[in-house]
């Protein structure tokens, strides 16, 4: 990939100007993730959520046998190729393979590599396998998935049920929450799930931004807890406002639905592309 391609990619991820992106990549020796952090520290980039999960072009396919759920993402260069019958067929076949072969290292799987190597030349584009998941819900859980209309974004979510209730209704709730994680770009279930390394990175960015604005050290340290709390509210599923009512959090919504169904519902996990 050329430097101009990297600059274009960084601009798309951050919204920063061309020269700022070029300088960031130069300062960070071409490291895309470090360049994003560099721009954010300078206040030149919008919040870059899940930049490592960029699904600009390609297709996500989800398969289920009624019990197990598999999701695979096949990437390509253009939307035109992503919509061709042959590309769609390959994405679906890879997802079916993942469904039928749980527990493998899919990124290094020889069958997946061979299928892409054999069929990619027909697409005339660089074709890459960007990841896959194979999940089975626990005994007292339901699982549901959502694939966005553009087939570039999707999510699988598991919902635990404590008590007896209508599982079909609980599954529909799980599907709605899976849709929410895609629409709101949720990163984690709860604040406690945020890795310390991510929190440390955000604190470093906020601290540097405030220093650049000339704020005194004491004031900066006082504002940091509030910044972390805001970050969690924006990125954690249970703390995000629901799509239908921005005054109600997902946690509040789950409490209401639990009361209606007569059983306690809780999000176990989710994954999304």
Tab-separated table of C-alpha atoms in Angstrom:
chain	number	residue	atom	x	y	z
A	1	UNK	CA	0.000	0.000	0.000
A	2	UNK	CA	1.382	3.443	-0.958
A	3	UNK	CA	1.706	6.440	1.360
A	4	UNK	CA	-1.189	8.093	-0.462
A	5	UNK	CA	-3.364	5.042	0.216
A	6	UNK	CA	-2.399	5.220	3.899
A	7	UNK	CA	-3.226	8.930	4.026
A	8	UNK	CA	-6.599	8.307	2.373
A	9	UNK	CA	-7.337	5.477	4.798
A	10	UNK	CA	-6.389	7.622	7.798
A	11	UNK	CA	-8.559	10.494	6.550
A	12	UNK	CA	-11.528	8.145	6.243
A	13	UNK	CA	-10.989	6.840	9.777
A	14	UNK	CA	-10.502	10.237	11.444
A	15	UNK	CA	-11.868	13.024	9.257
A	16	UNK	CA	-8.561	14.903	9.636
A	17	UNK	CA	-6.978	16.927	6.824
A	18	UNK	CA	-4.564	15.466	4.279
A	19	UNK	CA	-1.442	17.243	5.541
A	20	UNK	CA	-2.288	16.424	9.159
A	21	UNK	CA	-2.697	12.756	8.208
A	22	UNK	CA	0.603	12.790	6.323
A	23	UNK	CA	2.423	14.321	9.305
A	24	UNK	CA	0.804	11.840	11.712
A	25	UNK	CA	1.894	8.862	9.610
A	26	UNK	CA	5.409	10.283	9.320
A	27	UNK	CA	5.695	10.899	13.069
A	28	UNK	CA	4.333	7.405	13.816
A	29	UNK	CA	6.487	5.679	11.172
A	30	UNK	CA	3.469	4.486	9.215
A	31	UNK	CA	1.660	2.858	12.185
A	32	UNK	CA	-2.041	3.475	11.469
A	33	UNK	CA	-3.317	2.971	15.023
A	34	UNK	CA	-0.625	5.204	16.519
A	35	UNK	CA	-1.387	7.833	13.877
A	36	UNK	CA	-5.054	7.826	14.946
A	37	UNK	CA	-4.007	8.353	18.582
A	38	UNK	CA	-1.579	11.103	17.480
A	39	UNK	CA	-4.348	13.004	15.662
A	40	UNK	CA	-6.755	12.620	18.567
A	41	UNK	CA	-4.186	14.033	20.969
A	42	UNK	CA	-3.840	17.033	18.680
A	43	UNK	CA	-7.613	17.427	18.613
A	44	UNK	CA	-7.606	16.847	14.867
A	45	UNK	CA	-9.600	13.625	14.757
A	46	UNK	CA	-13.104	12.643	15.710
A	47	UNK	CA	-13.495	9.721	18.108
A	48	UNK	CA	-12.252	6.737	16.103
A	49	UNK	CA	-14.375	3.809	17.295
A	50	UNK	CA	-13.204	0.299	16.667
A	51	UNK	CA	-10.893	1.429	13.824
A	52	UNK	CA	-9.465	-2.090	13.734
A	53	UNK	CA	-12.941	-3.391	12.784
A	54	UNK	CA	-13.126	-1.251	9.552
A	55	UNK	CA	-15.688	-2.951	7.280
A	56	UNK	CA	-15.590	-0.510	4.392
A	57	UNK	CA	-15.983	-3.076	1.600
A	58	UNK	CA	-16.800	-6.764	1.707
A	59	UNK	CA	-19.519	-8.999	3.058
A	60	UNK	CA	-20.429	-10.451	6.438
A	61	UNK	CA	-22.271	-13.768	6.385
A	62	UNK	CA	-24.030	-15.407	9.344
A	63	UNK	CA	-25.095	-19.049	9.468
A	64	UNK	CA	-26.912	-21.055	12.136
A	65	UNK	CA	-28.128	-24.606	12.520
A	66	UNK	CA	-30.644	-23.554	15.155
A	67	UNK	CA	-28.190	-24.103	18.003
A	68	UNK	CA	-24.773	-22.887	16.929
A	69	UNK	CA	-24.064	-19.549	15.272
A	70	UNK	CA	-21.207	-18.664	12.939
A	71	UNK	CA	-20.213	-15.322	11.451
A	72	UNK	CA	-17.510	-14.729	8.843
A	73	UNK	CA	-16.279	-11.582	7.120
A	74	UNK	CA	-14.760	-11.602	3.636
A	75	UNK	CA	-13.161	-8.350	2.508
A	76	UNK	CA	-12.570	-6.871	-0.919
A	77	UNK	CA	-11.603	-3.571	-2.522
A	78	UNK	CA	-14.872	-2.359	-4.063
A	79	UNK	CA	-18.567	-2.475	-3.343
A	80	UNK	CA	-19.144	-3.674	-6.901
A	81	UNK	CA	-17.288	-6.952	-6.263
A	82	UNK	CA	-18.892	-7.371	-2.840
A	83	UNK	CA	-22.300	-7.513	-4.522
A	84	UNK	CA	-21.430	-10.094	-7.178
A	85	UNK	CA	-22.989	-13.547	-6.953
A	86	UNK	CA	-19.613	-15.316	-6.839
A	87	UNK	CA	-18.336	-13.175	-3.963
A	88	UNK	CA	-21.574	-13.622	-2.006
A	89	UNK	CA	-21.396	-17.381	-2.587
A	90	UNK	CA	-17.832	-17.564	-1.286
A	91	UNK	CA	-18.660	-15.513	1.824
A	92	UNK	CA	-21.644	-17.772	2.565
A	93	UNK	CA	-19.613	-20.945	2.010
A	94	UNK	CA	-16.880	-19.756	4.364
A	95	UNK	CA	-19.461	-18.954	7.049
A	96	UNK	CA	-20.976	-22.425	6.594
A	97	UNK	CA	-17.512	-23.972	6.928
A	98	UNK	CA	-16.962	-22.048	10.173
A	99	UNK	CA	-20.353	-23.252	11.449
A	100	UNK	CA	-19.450	-26.875	10.741
A	101	UNK	CA	-15.940	-26.624	12.218
A	102	UNK	CA	-16.026	-25.036	15.690
A	103	UNK	CA	-12.883	-24.266	17.638
A	104	UNK	CA	-10.455	-23.729	14.764
A	105	UNK	CA	-7.963	-20.932	14.244
A	106	UNK	CA	-9.938	-19.502	11.330
A	107	UNK	CA	-7.446	-16.782	10.444
A	108	UNK	CA	-4.800	-19.430	9.775
A	109	UNK	CA	-7.050	-22.204	8.503
A	110	UNK	CA	-5.629	-23.843	5.370
A	111	UNK	CA	-9.047	-24.641	3.866
A	112	UNK	CA	-10.151	-21.017	4.108
A	113	UNK	CA	-6.843	-19.800	2.655
A	114	UNK	CA	-7.096	-22.276	-0.212
A	115	UNK	CA	-10.655	-21.286	-1.098
A	116	UNK	CA	-9.757	-17.600	-1.242
A	117	UNK	CA	-6.530	-18.217	-3.189
A	118	UNK	CA	-8.378	-20.352	-5.733
A	119	UNK	CA	-11.338	-18.051	-6.301
A	120	UNK	CA	-10.010	-14.527	-5.698
A	121	UNK	CA	-8.444	-14.160	-9.191
A	122	UNK	CA	-11.945	-14.230	-10.656
A	123	UNK	CA	-12.835	-11.109	-8.652
A	124	UNK	CA	-9.837	-9.178	-9.990
A	125	UNK	CA	-9.275	-7.624	-6.552
A	126	UNK	CA	-7.335	-8.237	-3.390
A	127	UNK	CA	-9.602	-10.519	-1.335
A	128	UNK	CA	-8.952	-11.088	2.360
A	129	UNK	CA	-10.475	-13.092	5.183
A	130	UNK	CA	-10.931	-10.659	8.052
A	131	UNK	CA	-12.242	-12.942	10.766
A	132	UNK	CA	-14.849	-15.410	11.975
A	133	UNK	CA	-16.638	-16.587	15.115
A	134	UNK	CA	-18.404	-19.791	16.070
A	135	UNK	CA	-20.580	-19.508	19.177
A	136	UNK	CA	-22.886	-21.818	21.095
A	137	UNK	CA	-25.269	-20.345	23.682
A	138	UNK	CA	-25.240	-21.670	27.248
A	139	UNK	CA	-28.093	-23.901	28.398
A	140	UNK	CA	-30.050	-21.044	29.977
A	141	UNK	CA	-29.360	-18.536	27.219
A	142	UNK	CA	-30.712	-17.538	23.843
A	143	UNK	CA	-28.695	-16.209	20.930
A	144	UNK	CA	-29.683	-14.011	18.019
A	145	UNK	CA	-27.996	-12.140	15.192
A	146	UNK	CA	-28.508	-9.098	13.030
A	147	UNK	CA	-27.055	-8.369	9.593
A	148	UNK	CA	-27.319	-4.788	8.378
A	149	UNK	CA	-28.887	-4.115	4.986
A	150	UNK	CA	-25.497	-3.326	3.423
A	151	UNK	CA	-24.157	-6.748	4.511
A	152	UNK	CA	-20.993	-5.052	5.771
A	153	UNK	CA	-21.961	-4.975	9.432
A	154	UNK	CA	-23.402	-7.704	11.642
A	155	UNK	CA	-23.576	-8.884	15.232
A	156	UNK	CA	-24.266	-11.997	17.299
A	157	UNK	CA	-25.492	-11.539	20.870
A	158	UNK	CA	-26.143	-13.956	23.730
A	159	UNK	CA	-28.785	-13.217	26.355
A	160	UNK	CA	-28.957	-15.187	29.627
A	161	UNK	CA	-32.340	-16.022	31.158
A	162	UNK	CA	-32.765	-16.534	34.889
A	163	UNK	CA	-36.230	-18.002	35.435
A	164	UNK	CA	-38.961	-19.268	33.132
A	165	UNK	CA	-40.192	-17.139	30.245
A	166	UNK	CA	-41.182	-17.171	26.593
A	167	UNK	CA	-37.867	-17.944	24.856
A	168	UNK	CA	-39.157	-16.691	21.517
A	169	UNK	CA	-39.803	-13.287	23.097
A	170	UNK	CA	-36.360	-13.313	24.733
A	171	UNK	CA	-34.761	-14.199	21.393
A	172	UNK	CA	-36.484	-11.236	19.757
A	173	UNK	CA	-35.081	-8.986	22.488
A	174	UNK	CA	-31.621	-10.435	21.829
A	175	UNK	CA	-32.013	-9.687	18.127
A	176	UNK	CA	-32.979	-6.093	18.890
A	177	UNK	CA	-29.898	-5.707	21.073
A	178	UNK	CA	-27.699	-7.216	18.359
A	179	UNK	CA	-29.106	-4.579	15.997
A	180	UNK	CA	-28.336	-1.922	18.613
A	181	UNK	CA	-24.666	-2.974	18.871
A	182	UNK	CA	-24.316	-2.488	15.125
A	183	UNK	CA	-26.156	0.825	14.997
A	184	UNK	CA	-24.421	2.292	18.049
A	185	UNK	CA	-21.032	0.643	17.420
A	186	UNK	CA	-20.946	-0.839	20.923
A	187	UNK	CA	-17.504	-1.938	22.020
A	188	UNK	CA	-18.138	-3.778	25.283
A	189	UNK	CA	-21.066	-5.044	27.353
A	190	UNK	CA	-20.295	-3.045	30.507
A	191	UNK	CA	-17.723	-0.553	31.786
A	192	UNK	CA	-15.947	-3.288	33.730
A	193	UNK	CA	-15.215	-5.048	30.418
A	194	UNK	CA	-13.112	-2.200	29.018
A	195	UNK	CA	-9.458	-3.317	28.988
A	196	UNK	CA	-7.156	-1.274	31.211
A	197	UNK	CA	-4.930	-0.604	28.216
A	198	UNK	CA	-7.855	1.136	26.475
A	199	UNK	CA	-8.632	3.231	29.565
A	200	UNK	CA	-4.957	4.199	29.884
A	201	UNK	CA	-4.890	5.203	26.215
A	202	UNK	CA	-7.990	7.378	26.602
A	203	UNK	CA	-6.615	9.021	29.770
A	204	UNK	CA	-3.384	9.806	27.923
A	205	UNK	CA	-5.320	11.348	25.037
A	206	UNK	CA	-7.569	13.451	27.307
A	207	UNK	CA	-4.608	14.579	29.415
A	208	UNK	CA	-2.594	15.618	26.363
A	209	UNK	CA	-5.546	17.469	24.820
A	210	UNK	CA	-6.122	19.401	28.052
A	211	UNK	CA	-2.424	20.236	28.359
A	212	UNK	CA	-2.429	21.534	24.793
A	213	UNK	CA	-5.366	23.763	25.753
A	214	UNK	CA	-3.341	25.202	28.652
A	215	UNK	CA	-5.419	23.753	31.486
A	216	UNK	CA	-3.656	23.484	34.893
A	217	UNK	CA	-2.517	20.023	36.030
A	218	UNK	CA	-4.844	19.940	39.055
A	219	UNK	CA	-7.892	20.745	36.941
A	220	UNK	CA	-6.908	18.123	34.388
A	221	UNK	CA	-6.723	15.338	36.966
A	222	UNK	CA	-10.131	16.277	38.358
A	223	UNK	CA	-11.784	16.066	34.961
A	224	UNK	CA	-10.299	12.682	33.959
A	225	UNK	CA	-12.772	10.431	35.846
A	226	UNK	CA	-15.655	12.203	34.126
A	227	UNK	CA	-14.011	11.711	30.739
A	228	UNK	CA	-13.636	7.973	31.350
A	229	UNK	CA	-17.258	7.750	32.478
A	230	UNK	CA	-18.356	9.530	29.290
A	231	UNK	CA	-16.246	7.146	27.198
A	232	UNK	CA	-17.937	4.159	28.855
A	233	UNK	CA	-21.393	5.624	28.277
A	234	UNK	CA	-20.639	6.102	24.601
A	235	UNK	CA	-19.079	2.679	24.029
A	236	UNK	CA	-20.591	0.162	26.465
A	237	UNK	CA	-23.841	-1.511	25.458
A	238	UNK	CA	-25.603	-1.399	28.832
A	239	UNK	CA	-24.746	2.271	29.365
A	240	UNK	CA	-25.706	3.474	25.892
A	241	UNK	CA	-29.116	5.088	25.345
A	242	UNK	CA	-31.545	2.897	23.448
A	243	UNK	CA	-32.123	3.671	19.782
A	244	UNK	CA	-35.845	4.256	20.325
A	245	UNK	CA	-35.561	6.359	23.496
A	246	UNK	CA	-32.332	8.256	24.157
A	247	UNK	CA	-33.414	8.972	27.748
A	248	UNK	CA	-33.434	5.263	28.577
A	249	UNK	CA	-30.284	3.136	28.780
A	250	UNK	CA	-30.095	-0.421	27.508
A	251	UNK	CA	-29.729	-1.543	31.136
A	252	UNK	CA	-33.036	0.192	31.954
A	253	UNK	CA	-34.665	-1.376	28.911
A	254	UNK	CA	-33.544	-4.857	29.988
A	255	UNK	CA	-34.990	-4.331	33.466
A	256	UNK	CA	-38.345	-3.348	31.956
A	257	UNK	CA	-38.392	-6.348	29.603
A	258	UNK	CA	-37.353	-8.690	32.413
A	259	UNK	CA	-40.304	-7.514	34.466
A	260	UNK	CA	-42.687	-8.057	31.547
A	261	UNK	CA	-41.430	-11.587	30.905
A	262	UNK	CA	-41.167	-12.549	34.559
A	263	UNK	CA	-37.521	-13.576	34.264
A	264	UNK	CA	-34.190	-11.814	34.651
A	265	UNK	CA	-32.460	-11.079	31.325
A	266	UNK	CA	-28.784	-10.185	31.074
A	267	UNK	CA	-26.352	-9.781	28.199
A	268	UNK	CA	-23.627	-12.426	28.333
A	269	UNK	CA	-21.576	-11.333	25.332
A	270	UNK	CA	-21.729	-10.028	21.787
A	271	UNK	CA	-19.409	-9.738	18.863
A	272	UNK	CA	-19.750	-7.565	15.798
A	273	UNK	CA	-18.141	-6.709	12.500
